[in-house]
Amino acid sequence: MLGFLKTDDETLVSCLGDPQRTVAAYHELLRRGPGALGAIRAGLSHDHPAVREGCCRLLDHLVDTDSMDLLVAMADDPDAEVRVAAFHALACDRCKDDACAPGAGLVLEPALRHLADDPDPRVRASAAELVGKFAHSDARAVAALQACQAGDPSPAVRKKAGWYAPGGPVHRRTAPRAGRSLRAGRGS
């Protein structure tokens, strides 16, 4: 493991920018868990974009409420790969509990802005995922997804926006089910 067991967290974070060490450093930081959050947060301001991207990817798994504002700020990073990683981390609920899932008030505005204006289609596609999380509860999200689906220059981005827009497969799958709690209580 390249001697990482005795390496401090800050050095491991800087190794995220080394193509020969990035995978091992990432896994070691992930293994160290919340104890490494201070170094990971500091890595979000590193000069090397690969380090910032790796820190965003780590925060996808280790995010806490203290890190959320920093992760939101990464959506405006000058590097497209960092923005993609930040939007993925903000949109992905798989590794977060409800306490850490960001609300619309924190993340919808930057996601709407990047969905409409980011020059990189991969960033717009990632922003569509985040905007899509609010398509059942916010009219701005619906309007933005429909506009993107109709007019984005990238066919891949138009397709992804269509998944999350009303009528799309993700939108249908994630629709709130009104009768679920009533049915659950009948058999008791």
mmCIF file with all atom_site columns, C-alpha atoms in Angstrom:
data_model
loop_
_atom_site.group_PDB
_atom_site.id
_atom_site.type_symbol
_atom_site.label_atom_id
_atom_site.label_alt_id
_atom_site.label_comp_id
_atom_site.label_asym_id
_atom_site.label_entity_id
_atom_site.label_seq_id
_atom_site.pdbx_PDB_ins_code
_atom_site.Cartn_x
_atom_site.Cartn_y
_atom_site.Cartn_z
_atom_site.occupancy
_atom_site.B_iso_or_equiv
_atom_site.pdbx_formal_charge
_atom_site.auth_seq_id
_atom_site.auth_comp_id
_atom_site.auth_asym_id
_atom_site.auth_atom_id
_atom_site.pdbx_PDB_model_num
ATOM 1   C CA . MET A 1 1   ? 0.000   0.000  0.000   1.00 0.00 ? 1   MET A CA 1
ATOM 2   C CA . LEU A 1 2   ? 2.938   2.305  -0.718  1.00 0.00 ? 2   LEU A CA 1
ATOM 3   C CA . GLY A 1 3   ? 3.587   2.815  3.000   1.00 0.00 ? 3   GLY A CA 1
ATOM 4   C CA . PHE A 1 4   ? 0.401   4.825  3.567   1.00 0.00 ? 4   PHE A CA 1
ATOM 5   C CA . LEU A 1 5   ? -0.460  3.287  6.921   1.00 0.00 ? 5   LEU A CA 1
ATOM 6   C CA . LYS A 1 6   ? 1.960   5.639  8.689   1.00 0.00 ? 6   LYS A CA 1
ATOM 7   C CA . THR A 1 7   ? 1.402   8.588  6.351   1.00 0.00 ? 7   THR A CA 1
ATOM 8   C CA . ASP A 1 8   ? -0.447  11.645 7.665   1.00 0.00 ? 8   ASP A CA 1
ATOM 9   C CA . ASP A 1 9   ? -3.782  12.615 6.136   1.00 0.00 ? 9   ASP A CA 1
ATOM 10  C CA . GLU A 1 10  ? -2.477  15.800 4.492   1.00 0.00 ? 10  GLU A CA 1
ATOM 11  C CA . THR A 1 11  ? 0.205   13.877 2.605   1.00 0.00 ? 11  THR A CA 1
ATOM 12  C CA . LEU A 1 12  ? -2.374  11.329 1.485   1.00 0.00 ? 12  LEU A CA 1
ATOM 13  C CA . VAL A 1 13  ? -4.599  14.130 0.183   1.00 0.00 ? 13  VAL A CA 1
ATOM 14  C CA . SER A 1 14  ? -1.692  15.540 -1.848  1.00 0.00 ? 14  SER A CA 1
ATOM 15  C CA . CYS A 1 15  ? -1.120  12.019 -3.284  1.00 0.00 ? 15  CYS A CA 1
ATOM 16  C CA . LEU A 1 16  ? -4.553  12.278 -4.917  1.00 0.00 ? 16  LEU A CA 1
ATOM 17  C CA . GLY A 1 17  ? -2.798  14.406 -7.543  1.00 0.00 ? 17  GLY A CA 1
ATOM 18  C CA . ASP A 1 18  ? -0.201  11.708 -8.321  1.00 0.00 ? 18  ASP A CA 1
ATOM 19  C CA . PRO A 1 19  ? -1.470  9.260  -10.973 1.00 0.00 ? 19  PRO A CA 1
ATOM 20  C CA . GLN A 1 20  ? 0.701   6.488  -9.497  1.00 0.00 ? 20  GLN A CA 1
ATOM 21  C CA . ARG A 1 21  ? -0.667  6.935  -5.979  1.00 0.00 ? 21  ARG A CA 1
ATOM 22  C CA . THR A 1 22  ? -4.150  8.360  -6.332  1.00 0.00 ? 22  THR A CA 1
ATOM 23  C CA . VAL A 1 23  ? -6.100  5.088  -6.090  1.00 0.00 ? 23  VAL A CA 1
ATOM 24  C CA . ALA A 1 24  ? -4.230  3.836  -3.029  1.00 0.00 ? 24  ALA A CA 1
ATOM 25  C CA . ALA A 1 25  ? -4.391  7.259  -1.362  1.00 0.00 ? 25  ALA A CA 1
ATOM 26  C CA . TYR A 1 26  ? -8.134  7.511  -2.053  1.00 0.00 ? 26  TYR A CA 1
ATOM 27  C CA . HIS A 1 27  ? -8.826  4.099  -0.532  1.00 0.00 ? 27  HIS A CA 1
ATOM 28  C CA . GLU A 1 28  ? -6.654  4.790  2.501   1.00 0.00 ? 28  GLU A CA 1
ATOM 29  C CA . LEU A 1 29  ? -8.407  8.116  3.150   1.00 0.00 ? 29  LEU A CA 1
ATOM 30  C CA . LEU A 1 30  ? -11.774 6.429  2.747   1.00 0.00 ? 30  LEU A CA 1
ATOM 31  C CA . ARG A 1 31  ? -10.684 3.734  5.201   1.00 0.00 ? 31  ARG A CA 1
ATOM 32  C CA . ARG A 1 32  ? -9.638  6.394  7.711   1.00 0.00 ? 32  ARG A CA 1
ATOM 33  C CA . GLY A 1 33  ? -13.136 7.825  7.488   1.00 0.00 ? 33  GLY A CA 1
ATOM 34  C CA . PRO A 1 34  ? -14.337 10.888 9.407   1.00 0.00 ? 34  PRO A CA 1
ATOM 35  C CA . GLY A 1 35  ? -10.946 11.283 11.093  1.00 0.00 ? 35  GLY A CA 1
ATOM 36  C CA . ALA A 1 36  ? -9.517  12.391 7.741   1.00 0.00 ? 36  ALA A CA 1
ATOM 37  C CA . LEU A 1 37  ? -12.239 14.988 7.038   1.00 0.00 ? 37  LEU A CA 1
ATOM 38  C CA . GLY A 1 38  ? -10.108 17.948 8.099   1.00 0.00 ? 38  GLY A CA 1
ATOM 39  C CA . ALA A 1 39  ? -7.415  17.122 5.543   1.00 0.00 ? 39  ALA A CA 1
ATOM 40  C CA . ILE A 1 40  ? -10.022 16.328 2.883   1.00 0.00 ? 40  ILE A CA 1
ATOM 41  C CA . ARG A 1 41  ? -11.776 19.665 3.438   1.00 0.00 ? 41  ARG A CA 1
ATOM 42  C CA . ALA A 1 42  ? -8.421  21.458 3.205   1.00 0.00 ? 42  ALA A CA 1
ATOM 43  C CA . GLY A 1 43  ? -7.724  19.564 -0.028  1.00 0.00 ? 43  GLY A CA 1
ATOM 44  C CA . LEU A 1 44  ? -10.682 21.270 -1.684  1.00 0.00 ? 44  LEU A CA 1
ATOM 45  C CA . SER A 1 45  ? -8.507  24.379 -2.027  1.00 0.00 ? 45  SER A CA 1
ATOM 46  C CA . HIS A 1 46  ? -5.404  22.531 -3.325  1.00 0.00 ? 46  HIS A CA 1
ATOM 47  C CA . ASP A 1 47  ? -3.708  23.912 -6.448  1.00 0.00 ? 47  ASP A CA 1
ATOM 48  C CA . HIS A 1 48  ? -3.932  20.587 -8.309  1.00 0.00 ? 48  HIS A CA 1
ATOM 49  C CA . PRO A 1 49  ? -7.394  19.914 -9.813  1.00 0.00 ? 49  PRO A CA 1
ATOM 50  C CA . ALA A 1 50  ? -7.020  16.130 -9.387  1.00 0.00 ? 50  ALA A CA 1
ATOM 51  C CA . VAL A 1 51  ? -6.636  16.642 -5.641  1.00 0.00 ? 51  VAL A CA 1
ATOM 52  C CA . ARG A 1 52  ? -9.772  18.800 -5.508  1.00 0.00 ? 52  ARG A CA 1
ATOM 53  C CA . GLU A 1 53  ? -11.668 16.225 -7.581  1.00 0.00 ? 53  GLU A CA 1
ATOM 54  C CA . GLY A 1 54  ? -10.515 13.375 -5.338  1.00 0.00 ? 54  GLY A CA 1
ATOM 55  C CA . CYS A 1 55  ? -11.601 15.304 -2.257  1.00 0.00 ? 55  CYS A CA 1
ATOM 56  C CA . CYS A 1 56  ? -15.062 15.835 -3.778  1.00 0.00 ? 56  CYS A CA 1
ATOM 57  C CA . ARG A 1 57  ? -15.293 12.111 -4.529  1.00 0.00 ? 57  ARG A CA 1
ATOM 58  C CA . LEU A 1 58  ? -14.276 11.323 -0.939  1.00 0.00 ? 58  LEU A CA 1
ATOM 59  C CA . LEU A 1 59  ? -16.900 13.713 0.389   1.00 0.00 ? 59  LEU A CA 1
ATOM 60  C CA . ASP A 1 60  ? -19.488 11.772 -1.594  1.00 0.00 ? 60  ASP A CA 1
ATOM 61  C CA . HIS A 1 61  ? -18.900 9.013  0.964   1.00 0.00 ? 61  HIS A CA 1
ATOM 62  C CA . LEU A 1 62  ? -17.778 10.945 4.035   1.00 0.00 ? 62  LEU A CA 1
ATOM 63  C CA . VAL A 1 63  ? -19.770 14.174 3.832   1.00 0.00 ? 63  VAL A CA 1
ATOM 64  C CA . ASP A 1 64  ? -21.110 15.679 7.011   1.00 0.00 ? 64  ASP A CA 1
ATOM 65  C CA . THR A 1 65  ? -23.099 18.832 7.627   1.00 0.00 ? 65  THR A CA 1
ATOM 66  C CA . ASP A 1 66  ? -19.876 20.789 8.278   1.00 0.00 ? 66  ASP A CA 1
ATOM 67  C CA . SER A 1 67  ? -18.576 19.912 4.800   1.00 0.00 ? 67  SER A CA 1
ATOM 68  C CA . MET A 1 68  ? -21.725 20.614 2.798   1.00 0.00 ? 68  MET A CA 1
ATOM 69  C CA . ASP A 1 69  ? -21.137 24.335 2.144   1.00 0.00 ? 69  ASP A CA 1
ATOM 70  C CA . LEU A 1 70  ? -17.593 23.592 0.982   1.00 0.00 ? 70  LEU A CA 1
ATOM 71  C CA . LEU A 1 71  ? -18.854 20.928 -1.383  1.00 0.00 ? 71  LEU A CA 1
ATOM 72  C CA . VAL A 1 72  ? -21.491 23.299 -2.785  1.00 0.00 ? 72  VAL A CA 1
ATOM 73  C CA . ALA A 1 73  ? -18.759 25.880 -3.434  1.00 0.00 ? 73  ALA A CA 1
ATOM 74  C CA . MET A 1 74  ? -16.869 23.290 -5.512  1.00 0.00 ? 74  MET A CA 1
ATOM 75  C CA . ALA A 1 75  ? -19.679 23.438 -8.081  1.00 0.00 ? 75  ALA A CA 1
ATOM 76  C CA . ASP A 1 76  ? -18.033 26.698 -9.222  1.00 0.00 ? 76  ASP A CA 1
ATOM 77  C CA . ASP A 1 77  ? -14.490 25.288 -9.462  1.00 0.00 ? 77  ASP A CA 1
ATOM 78  C CA . PRO A 1 78  ? -12.646 26.317 -12.644 1.00 0.00 ? 78  PRO A CA 1
ATOM 79  C CA . ASP A 1 79  ? -11.957 22.647 -13.517 1.00 0.00 ? 79  ASP A CA 1
ATOM 80  C CA . ALA A 1 80  ? -14.822 20.725 -15.149 1.00 0.00 ? 80  ALA A CA 1
ATOM 81  C CA . GLU A 1 81  ? -13.835 17.375 -13.587 1.00 0.00 ? 81  GLU A CA 1
ATOM 82  C CA . VAL A 1 82  ? -14.042 18.945 -10.146 1.00 0.00 ? 82  VAL A CA 1
ATOM 83  C CA . ARG A 1 83  ? -17.481 20.393 -10.925 1.00 0.00 ? 83  ARG A CA 1
ATOM 84  C CA . VAL A 1 84  ? -18.702 16.985 -12.139 1.00 0.00 ? 84  VAL A CA 1
ATOM 85  C CA . ALA A 1 85  ? -17.437 15.314 -8.939  1.00 0.00 ? 85  ALA A CA 1
ATOM 86  C CA . ALA A 1 86  ? -19.039 18.019 -6.787  1.00 0.00 ? 86  ALA A CA 1
ATOM 87  C CA . PHE A 1 87  ? -22.428 17.712 -8.489  1.00 0.00 ? 87  PHE A CA 1
ATOM 88  C CA . HIS A 1 88  ? -22.296 13.937 -8.250  1.00 0.00 ? 88  HIS A CA 1
ATOM 89  C CA . ALA A 1 89  ? -21.498 14.114 -4.533  1.00 0.00 ? 89  ALA A CA 1
ATOM 90  C CA . LEU A 1 90  ? -24.359 16.548 -3.966  1.00 0.00 ? 90  LEU A CA 1
ATOM 91  C CA . ALA A 1 91  ? -26.860 14.492 -5.976  1.00 0.00 ? 91  ALA A CA 1
ATOM 92  C CA . CYS A 1 92  ? -25.931 10.998 -4.764  1.00 0.00 ? 92  CYS A CA 1
ATOM 93  C CA . ASP A 1 93  ? -27.961 9.829  -1.779  1.00 0.00 ? 93  ASP A CA 1
ATOM 94  C CA . ARG A 1 94  ? -26.553 6.314  -1.674  1.00 0.00 ? 94  ARG A CA 1
ATOM 95  C CA . CYS A 1 95  ? -23.804 7.172  0.818   1.00 0.00 ? 95  CYS A CA 1
ATOM 96  C CA . LYS A 1 96  ? -25.610 9.844  2.823   1.00 0.00 ? 96  LYS A CA 1
ATOM 97  C CA . ASP A 1 97  ? -28.184 9.681  5.559   1.00 0.00 ? 97  ASP A CA 1
ATOM 98  C CA . ASP A 1 98  ? -31.118 12.085 5.531   1.00 0.00 ? 98  ASP A CA 1
ATOM 99  C CA . ALA A 1 99  ? -29.301 14.467 7.877   1.00 0.00 ? 99  ALA A CA 1
ATOM 100 C CA . CYS A 1 100 ? -26.595 15.114 5.273   1.00 0.00 ? 100 CYS A CA 1
ATOM 101 C CA . ALA A 1 101 ? -28.743 15.184 2.132   1.00 0.00 ? 101 ALA A CA 1
ATOM 102 C CA . PRO A 1 102 ? -28.651 18.795 0.924   1.00 0.00 ? 102 PRO A CA 1
ATOM 103 C CA . GLY A 1 103 ? -31.929 20.654 0.539   1.00 0.00 ? 103 GLY A CA 1
ATOM 104 C CA . ALA A 1 104 ? -33.079 22.766 -2.375  1.00 0.00 ? 104 ALA A CA 1
ATOM 105 C CA . GLY A 1 105 ? -32.271 25.990 -0.541  1.00 0.00 ? 105 GLY A CA 1
ATOM 106 C CA . LEU A 1 106 ? -28.591 25.061 -0.533  1.00 0.00 ? 106 LEU A CA 1
ATOM 107 C CA . VAL A 1 107 ? -28.029 23.357 -3.885  1.00 0.00 ? 107 VAL A CA 1
ATOM 108 C CA . LEU A 1 108 ? -30.791 24.131 -6.365  1.00 0.00 ? 108 LEU A CA 1
ATOM 109 C CA . GLU A 1 109 ? -29.593 27.593 -7.452  1.00 0.00 ? 109 GLU A CA 1
ATOM 110 C CA . PRO A 1 110 ? -26.053 26.498 -8.393  1.00 0.00 ? 110 PRO A CA 1
ATOM 111 C CA . ALA A 1 111 ? -27.446 23.392 -10.095 1.00 0.00 ? 111 ALA A CA 1
ATOM 112 C CA . LEU A 1 112 ? -29.931 25.438 -12.142 1.00 0.00 ? 112 LEU A CA 1
ATOM 113 C CA . ARG A 1 113 ? -27.206 27.891 -13.134 1.00 0.00 ? 113 ARG A CA 1
ATOM 114 C CA . HIS A 1 114 ? -24.818 25.169 -14.298 1.00 0.00 ? 114 HIS A CA 1
ATOM 115 C CA . LEU A 1 115 ? -27.568 23.199 -16.048 1.00 0.00 ? 115 LEU A CA 1
ATOM 116 C CA . ALA A 1 116 ? -28.341 26.282 -18.140 1.00 0.00 ? 116 ALA A CA 1
ATOM 117 C CA . ASP A 1 117 ? -24.899 27.834 -18.617 1.00 0.00 ? 117 ASP A CA 1
ATOM 118 C CA . ASP A 1 118 ? -21.950 25.521 -17.953 1.00 0.00 ? 118 ASP A CA 1
ATOM 119 C CA . PRO A 1 119 ? -19.737 25.185 -21.024 1.00 0.00 ? 119 PRO A CA 1
ATOM 120 C CA . ASP A 1 120 ? -18.995 21.501 -20.300 1.00 0.00 ? 120 ASP A CA 1
ATOM 121 C CA . PRO A 1 121 ? -21.731 18.994 -21.228 1.00 0.00 ? 121 PRO A CA 1
ATOM 122 C CA . ARG A 1 122 ? -20.561 16.549 -18.522 1.00 0.00 ? 122 ARG A CA 1
ATOM 123 C CA . VAL A 1 123 ? -21.139 19.232 -15.902 1.00 0.00 ? 123 VAL A CA 1
ATOM 124 C CA . ARG A 1 124 ? -24.575 20.039 -17.314 1.00 0.00 ? 124 ARG A CA 1
ATOM 125 C CA . ALA A 1 125 ? -25.454 16.329 -17.211 1.00 0.00 ? 125 ALA A CA 1
ATOM 126 C CA . SER A 1 126 ? -24.362 16.099 -13.568 1.00 0.00 ? 126 SER A CA 1
ATOM 127 C CA . ALA A 1 127 ? -26.298 19.258 -12.757 1.00 0.00 ? 127 ALA A CA 1
ATOM 128 C CA . ALA A 1 128 ? -29.389 17.667 -14.348 1.00 0.00 ? 128 ALA A CA 1
ATOM 129 C CA . GLU A 1 129 ? -29.194 14.841 -11.799 1.00 0.00 ? 129 GLU A CA 1
ATOM 130 C CA . LEU A 1 130 ? -29.149 17.308 -8.926  1.00 0.00 ? 130 LEU A CA 1
ATOM 131 C CA . VAL A 1 131 ? -31.939 19.453 -10.399 1.00 0.00 ? 131 VAL A CA 1
ATOM 132 C CA . GLY A 1 132 ? -33.920 16.247 -10.971 1.00 0.00 ? 132 GLY A CA 1
ATOM 133 C CA . LYS A 1 133 ? -33.969 15.525 -7.236  1.00 0.00 ? 133 LYS A CA 1
ATOM 134 C CA . PHE A 1 134 ? -36.305 18.510 -6.872  1.00 0.00 ? 134 PHE A CA 1
ATOM 135 C CA . ALA A 1 135 ? -38.536 17.911 -9.909  1.00 0.00 ? 135 ALA A CA 1
ATOM 136 C CA . HIS A 1 136 ? -41.383 16.697 -7.681  1.00 0.00 ? 136 HIS A CA 1
ATOM 137 C CA . SER A 1 137 ? -41.284 19.682 -5.369  1.00 0.00 ? 137 SER A CA 1
ATOM 138 C CA . ASP A 1 138 ? -40.022 22.762 -7.217  1.00 0.00 ? 138 ASP A CA 1
ATOM 139 C CA . ALA A 1 139 ? -41.462 24.274 -10.402 1.00 0.00 ? 139 ALA A CA 1
ATOM 140 C CA . ARG A 1 140 ? -38.108 25.871 -11.229 1.00 0.00 ? 140 ARG A CA 1
ATOM 141 C CA . ALA A 1 141 ? -36.538 22.412 -11.430 1.00 0.00 ? 141 ALA A CA 1
ATOM 142 C CA . VAL A 1 142 ? -39.255 21.169 -13.781 1.00 0.00 ? 142 VAL A CA 1
ATOM 143 C CA . ALA A 1 143 ? -38.956 24.223 -16.040 1.00 0.00 ? 143 ALA A CA 1
ATOM 144 C CA . ALA A 1 144 ? -35.164 23.957 -16.186 1.00 0.00 ? 144 ALA A CA 1
ATOM 145 C CA . LEU A 1 145 ? -35.225 20.246 -17.005 1.00 0.00 ? 145 LEU A CA 1
ATOM 146 C CA . GLN A 1 146 ? -37.820 20.747 -19.737 1.00 0.00 ? 146 GLN A CA 1
ATOM 147 C CA . ALA A 1 147 ? -35.856 23.654 -21.235 1.00 0.00 ? 147 ALA A CA 1
ATOM 148 C CA . CYS A 1 148 ? -32.679 21.598 -21.172 1.00 0.00 ? 148 CYS A CA 1
ATOM 149 C CA . GLN A 1 149 ? -34.446 18.588 -22.699 1.00 0.00 ? 149 GLN A CA 1
ATOM 150 C CA . ALA A 1 150 ? -35.726 20.774 -25.541 1.00 0.00 ? 150 ALA A CA 1
ATOM 151 C CA . GLY A 1 151 ? -32.686 22.895 -26.257 1.00 0.00 ? 151 GLY A CA 1
ATOM 152 C CA . ASP A 1 152 ? -29.351 21.733 -24.849 1.00 0.00 ? 152 ASP A CA 1
ATOM 153 C CA . PRO A 1 153 ? -26.724 21.437 -27.600 1.00 0.00 ? 153 PRO A CA 1
ATOM 154 C CA . SER A 1 154 ? -25.640 17.997 -26.326 1.00 0.00 ? 154 SER A CA 1
ATOM 155 C CA . PRO A 1 155 ? -27.855 15.004 -27.137 1.00 0.00 ? 155 PRO A CA 1
ATOM 156 C CA . ALA A 1 156 ? -26.553 13.223 -24.019 1.00 0.00 ? 156 ALA A CA 1
ATOM 157 C CA . VAL A 1 157 ? -27.537 16.138 -21.781 1.00 0.00 ? 157 VAL A CA 1
ATOM 158 C CA . ARG A 1 158 ? -30.964 16.406 -23.430 1.00 0.00 ? 158 ARG A CA 1
ATOM 159 C CA . LYS A 1 159 ? -31.486 12.686 -22.822 1.00 0.00 ? 159 LYS A CA 1
ATOM 160 C CA . LYS A 1 160 ? -30.459 12.883 -19.157 1.00 0.00 ? 160 LYS A CA 1
ATOM 161 C CA . ALA A 1 161 ? -32.689 15.924 -18.556 1.00 0.00 ? 161 ALA A CA 1
ATOM 162 C CA . GLY A 1 162 ? -35.549 13.929 -20.095 1.00 0.00 ? 162 GLY A CA 1
ATOM 163 C CA . TRP A 1 163 ? -35.030 11.121 -17.583 1.00 0.00 ? 163 TRP A CA 1
ATOM 164 C CA . TYR A 1 164 ? -35.620 13.536 -14.688 1.00 0.00 ? 164 TYR A CA 1
ATOM 165 C CA . ALA A 1 165 ? -38.306 15.722 -16.313 1.00 0.00 ? 165 ALA A CA 1
ATOM 166 C CA . PRO A 1 166 ? -42.004 14.876 -15.784 1.00 0.00 ? 166 PRO A CA 1
ATOM 167 C CA . GLY A 1 167 ? -42.839 11.757 -17.769 1.00 0.00 ? 167 GLY A CA 1
ATOM 168 C CA . GLY A 1 168 ? -39.244 10.534 -17.789 1.00 0.00 ? 168 GLY A CA 1
ATOM 169 C CA . PRO A 1 169 ? -38.270 7.172  -16.282 1.00 0.00 ? 169 PRO A CA 1
ATOM 170 C CA . VAL A 1 170 ? -36.419 8.555  -13.252 1.00 0.00 ? 170 VAL A CA 1
ATOM 171 C CA . HIS A 1 171 ? -39.186 11.061 -12.573 1.00 0.00 ? 171 HIS A CA 1
ATOM 172 C CA . ARG A 1 172 ? -41.796 8.272  -12.637 1.00 0.00 ? 172 ARG A CA 1
ATOM 173 C CA . ARG A 1 173 ? -39.679 5.962  -10.470 1.00 0.00 ? 173 ARG A CA 1
ATOM 174 C CA . THR A 1 174 ? -39.051 8.630  -7.828  1.00 0.00 ? 174 THR A CA 1
ATOM 175 C CA . ALA A 1 175 ? -42.608 9.962  -7.684  1.00 0.00 ? 175 ALA A CA 1
ATOM 176 C CA . PRO A 1 176 ? -43.958 10.169 -4.123  1.00 0.00 ? 176 PRO A CA 1
ATOM 177 C CA . ARG A 1 177 ? -46.523 7.469  -3.459  1.00 0.00 ? 177 ARG A CA 1
ATOM 178 C CA . ALA A 1 178 ? -49.469 8.990  -1.583  1.00 0.00 ? 178 ALA A CA 1
ATOM 179 C CA . GLY A 1 179 ? -51.190 5.741  -0.620  1.00 0.00 ? 179 GLY A CA 1
ATOM 180 C CA . ARG A 1 180 ? -48.109 3.891  0.678   1.00 0.00 ? 180 ARG A CA 1
ATOM 181 C CA . SER A 1 181 ? -48.492 4.879  4.351   1.00 0.00 ? 181 SER A CA 1
ATOM 182 C CA . LEU A 1 182 ? -52.221 4.088  4.317   1.00 0.00 ? 182 LEU A CA 1
ATOM 183 C CA . ARG A 1 183 ? -51.689 0.584  2.939   1.00 0.00 ? 183 ARG A CA 1
ATOM 184 C CA . ALA A 1 184 ? -48.908 -0.085 5.453   1.00 0.00 ? 184 ALA A CA 1
ATOM 185 C CA . GLY A 1 185 ? -51.229 0.652  8.372   1.00 0.00 ? 185 GLY A CA 1
ATOM 186 C CA . ARG A 1 186 ? -54.194 -1.489 7.233   1.00 0.00 ? 186 ARG A CA 1
ATOM 187 C CA . GLY A 1 187 ? -52.663 -4.876 7.969   1.00 0.00 ? 187 GLY A CA 1
ATOM 188 C CA . SER A 1 188 ? -51.692 -4.028 11.542  1.00 0.00 ? 188 SER A CA 1
#
